[in-house]
XYZ file of C-alpha atoms in Angstrom:
269
model
C 86.230 126.464 118.889
C 87.098 125.524 122.466
C 89.879 127.828 123.609
C 89.905 126.654 127.187
C 92.998 125.080 128.667
C 93.605 122.259 131.122
C 92.466 123.429 134.534
C 92.928 120.382 136.725
C 95.486 117.545 136.920
C 94.517 114.542 139.035
C 97.461 112.466 140.175
C 97.606 108.980 141.599
C 99.731 108.557 144.719
C 101.905 105.411 145.116
C 104.027 104.822 142.034
C 103.159 108.185 140.484
C 103.932 110.996 142.937
C 105.346 109.086 145.910
C 106.727 105.602 146.635
C 108.867 104.803 143.593
C 107.567 101.600 142.012
C 104.565 101.485 144.337
C 106.658 99.368 146.672
C 104.662 99.695 149.887
C 101.409 97.995 148.761
C 103.375 95.409 146.755
C 105.488 94.432 149.789
C 102.470 94.310 152.086
C 100.329 92.212 149.725
C 103.232 89.793 149.363
C 103.676 89.474 153.152
C 99.947 89.155 153.933
C 99.403 86.394 151.407
C 102.637 84.636 152.400
C 101.464 84.555 156.016
C 98.270 82.909 154.730
C 100.382 80.304 152.959
C 99.859 81.700 149.441
C 102.729 82.500 147.122
C 102.280 85.369 144.644
C 104.573 86.662 141.930
C 105.286 90.390 141.624
C 103.415 90.528 138.317
C 100.352 88.870 139.880
C 100.355 91.376 142.751
C 100.826 94.311 140.423
C 98.054 93.310 138.003
C 95.144 94.955 139.876
C 97.298 97.732 141.380
C 95.472 101.049 141.639
C 92.205 99.499 142.713
C 90.653 99.962 146.151
C 92.586 97.536 148.313
C 89.774 95.177 149.287
C 88.857 94.865 145.615
C 92.541 94.260 144.884
C 92.597 91.349 147.375
C 89.458 89.927 145.796
C 91.038 90.168 142.357
C 94.111 88.284 143.577
C 91.992 85.519 145.099
C 90.148 85.172 141.803
C 93.389 84.237 140.031
C 93.375 80.557 139.143
C 96.823 79.979 140.647
C 95.764 81.574 143.925
C 92.363 79.851 144.094
C 94.083 76.503 143.664
C 96.632 77.283 146.378
C 93.853 78.374 148.710
C 91.859 75.152 148.187
C 94.992 73.066 148.729
C 95.907 74.959 151.883
C 92.456 75.208 153.482
C 90.471 72.414 151.851
C 87.793 74.820 150.564
C 87.298 77.793 148.292
C 87.892 81.271 149.665
C 84.923 83.411 150.667
C 84.163 87.007 151.689
C 85.171 86.287 155.293
C 88.638 85.455 153.983
C 88.687 88.732 152.040
C 87.854 90.616 155.237
C 90.524 88.746 157.177
C 93.225 89.481 154.597
C 92.109 93.086 154.319
C 92.354 93.648 158.065
C 95.893 92.264 158.069
C 96.744 94.403 155.038
C 95.510 97.560 156.793
C 97.439 96.810 159.966
C 100.676 96.008 158.156
C 100.426 98.917 155.690
C 99.911 101.374 158.537
C 103.253 100.303 159.956
C 105.266 100.698 156.736
C 103.506 103.135 154.450
C 105.002 106.354 155.847
C 108.586 105.269 155.180
C 107.732 104.671 151.517
C 105.854 107.933 151.034
C 108.799 109.907 149.656
C 108.057 112.032 146.566
C 109.313 110.621 143.288
C 112.136 112.644 141.766
C 110.793 115.567 139.747
C 107.314 115.611 141.292
C 107.799 118.704 143.439
C 109.241 120.763 140.576
C 106.541 119.524 138.184
C 103.712 120.474 140.523
C 105.238 123.939 140.945
C 105.242 124.383 137.157
C 101.636 123.240 136.900
C 100.508 125.678 139.577
C 102.246 128.492 137.653
C 100.114 127.380 134.697
C 97.019 128.036 136.877
C 96.298 124.283 137.148
C 94.752 122.830 140.281
C 96.357 119.657 141.698
C 93.923 116.912 142.606
C 94.668 113.364 143.694
C 92.937 110.000 143.926
C 94.163 106.738 145.408
C 93.319 103.129 146.167
C 94.179 103.804 149.834
C 91.454 104.682 152.328
C 91.321 107.992 154.206
C 92.710 106.262 157.284
C 95.688 104.881 155.336
C 96.348 108.301 153.839
C 96.689 109.798 157.308
C 100.125 108.165 157.334
C 100.995 109.164 153.777
C 99.986 112.828 153.472
C 102.120 114.270 156.310
C 105.231 112.396 155.134
C 104.819 113.621 151.566
C 104.017 117.158 152.689
C 107.111 117.316 154.915
C 109.146 116.514 151.797
C 107.393 119.205 149.726
C 104.508 117.485 147.927
C 100.945 118.460 148.766
C 98.034 118.284 146.327
C 95.053 120.611 146.650
C 92.734 117.703 147.443
C 92.902 114.013 148.286
C 89.941 111.790 147.348
C 89.785 108.188 148.568
C 87.366 105.335 147.781
C 85.604 105.616 151.132
C 84.688 109.243 150.309
C 82.850 108.360 147.104
C 81.778 104.812 147.920
C 83.498 103.493 144.808
C 87.128 103.239 143.753
C 88.791 102.757 140.413
C 88.161 102.013 137.617
C 84.967 103.978 138.276
C 85.266 107.731 137.567
C 83.660 108.966 140.771
C 86.799 109.937 142.712
C 87.945 111.960 139.732
C 84.488 113.541 139.481
C 84.753 114.502 143.149
C 88.004 116.352 142.404
C 86.215 118.156 139.587
C 83.328 119.052 141.885
C 85.601 120.404 144.587
C 87.231 122.854 142.156
C 84.182 123.500 139.987
C 86.076 122.295 136.894
C 84.145 120.975 133.894
C 83.775 119.599 131.271
C 86.061 116.581 131.736
C 88.144 117.404 128.678
C 89.715 120.193 130.773
C 91.049 117.522 133.179
C 94.137 115.310 132.933
C 94.460 112.085 134.920
C 98.064 110.964 135.535
C 98.900 107.545 136.885
C 101.184 104.521 136.818
C 98.675 101.650 136.348
C 96.136 100.574 133.746
C 93.483 101.130 136.439
C 94.497 104.809 136.581
C 94.104 105.040 132.817
C 90.679 103.419 133.051
C 89.634 105.895 135.753
C 90.513 108.822 133.514
C 88.922 107.330 130.397
C 85.719 106.467 132.231
C 85.478 110.069 133.407
C 86.037 111.445 129.887
C 89.318 113.085 130.926
C 92.700 112.929 129.226
C 94.713 109.976 130.561
C 98.508 110.007 130.752
C 100.665 107.074 131.872
C 104.111 107.575 133.445
C 106.890 105.074 132.896
C 109.741 105.896 135.299
C 108.919 104.836 138.854
C 105.660 103.193 137.785
C 104.047 100.070 139.087
C 103.403 99.073 135.502
C 107.096 99.149 134.624
C 107.578 96.917 137.664
C 111.123 97.942 138.609
C 112.590 99.192 141.854
C 114.843 102.233 141.597
C 117.961 100.030 141.976
C 116.720 97.658 139.289
C 115.946 100.575 136.977
C 119.420 102.033 137.404
C 121.170 98.694 136.950
C 119.632 97.822 133.584
C 121.383 98.467 130.300
C 119.893 100.991 127.888
C 118.650 98.133 125.686
C 117.041 96.242 128.561
C 115.390 99.388 129.859
C 114.057 100.246 126.425
C 112.463 96.792 126.199
C 110.786 97.169 129.619
C 109.496 100.613 128.676
C 108.181 99.482 125.296
C 106.123 96.727 126.921
C 104.753 99.053 129.621
C 103.966 101.766 127.086
C 101.975 99.325 124.998
C 99.952 98.256 128.070
C 99.098 101.917 128.738
C 98.092 102.454 125.117
C 96.024 99.237 125.065
C 94.197 100.585 128.154
C 93.376 103.756 126.208
C 96.039 106.206 127.359
C 96.062 109.423 125.349
C 99.791 109.885 126.059
C 102.647 108.023 127.709
C 105.535 110.029 129.148
C 108.912 108.740 130.280
C 109.146 110.873 133.407
C 106.809 113.017 135.483
C 109.061 115.938 134.477
C 107.626 115.713 130.964
C 104.091 116.388 132.140
C 104.007 120.210 131.687
C 105.088 119.830 128.053
C 102.471 117.101 127.527
C 99.776 119.396 128.887
C 100.908 122.187 126.564
C 100.407 119.761 123.663
C 96.896 119.006 124.906
C 96.189 122.733 125.228
C 97.148 123.167 121.566
C 94.674 120.436 120.622
C 91.988 122.137 122.708
C 92.671 125.408 120.968
C 92.188 123.646 117.646
C 88.772 122.456 118.753
C 89.509 118.953 120.030
C 86.802 118.005 122.548
C 88.619 114.860 123.715
């Protein structure tokens, strides 16, 4: 029987540990496409959230509604030069606003402290590049959140939903097999990253991109309305293959204890 316990938790950044609702990238995508004459809904923008940002732009352009707007606006289909143009604008704009959004989500600092007392390493992956993270990491650290490693798509050459950023976290801490690793995120792409790596995947509801609510919107909803939003988001996580869905990041230590019990009983994954 496998008596090992979880040794590594790999968090996402925006929408999971910082930036409630993953607001920064959502706002920037909306502005960049609006400047290009393309109107996007919040749900359209949020669909590919968690991916490397150039891939995210490409996914948005592939949407039928966006492709039609692009042809009407420019008289031709979009191409890779357009992807590069939009990405450059995204980078420039995000650099200006990302730091102000990089505040730790409520409960993250206390949760990470509990995990470290459980002898668990704290890894992190993101759809941001290393350059973008230069504006995020110091802001989060000044507020008390600092993972043991930060792995970005430019480090591995591939972003989510591939498992390679998560594998890099495992390599850095010499943690294996993957069933001793938990991936925690707020998008279906995060869940896919964990599943593709063979790790346990946990989706978080409160503050998540998948729930799709700002903090003010979350607090203004009735209990019934909020329950409906959460039920829909939970089902999306489960459909993506999540092993667990937790309401708040504060519930993570208890969720990991449940996984540890399963490991002690011989569950491989």
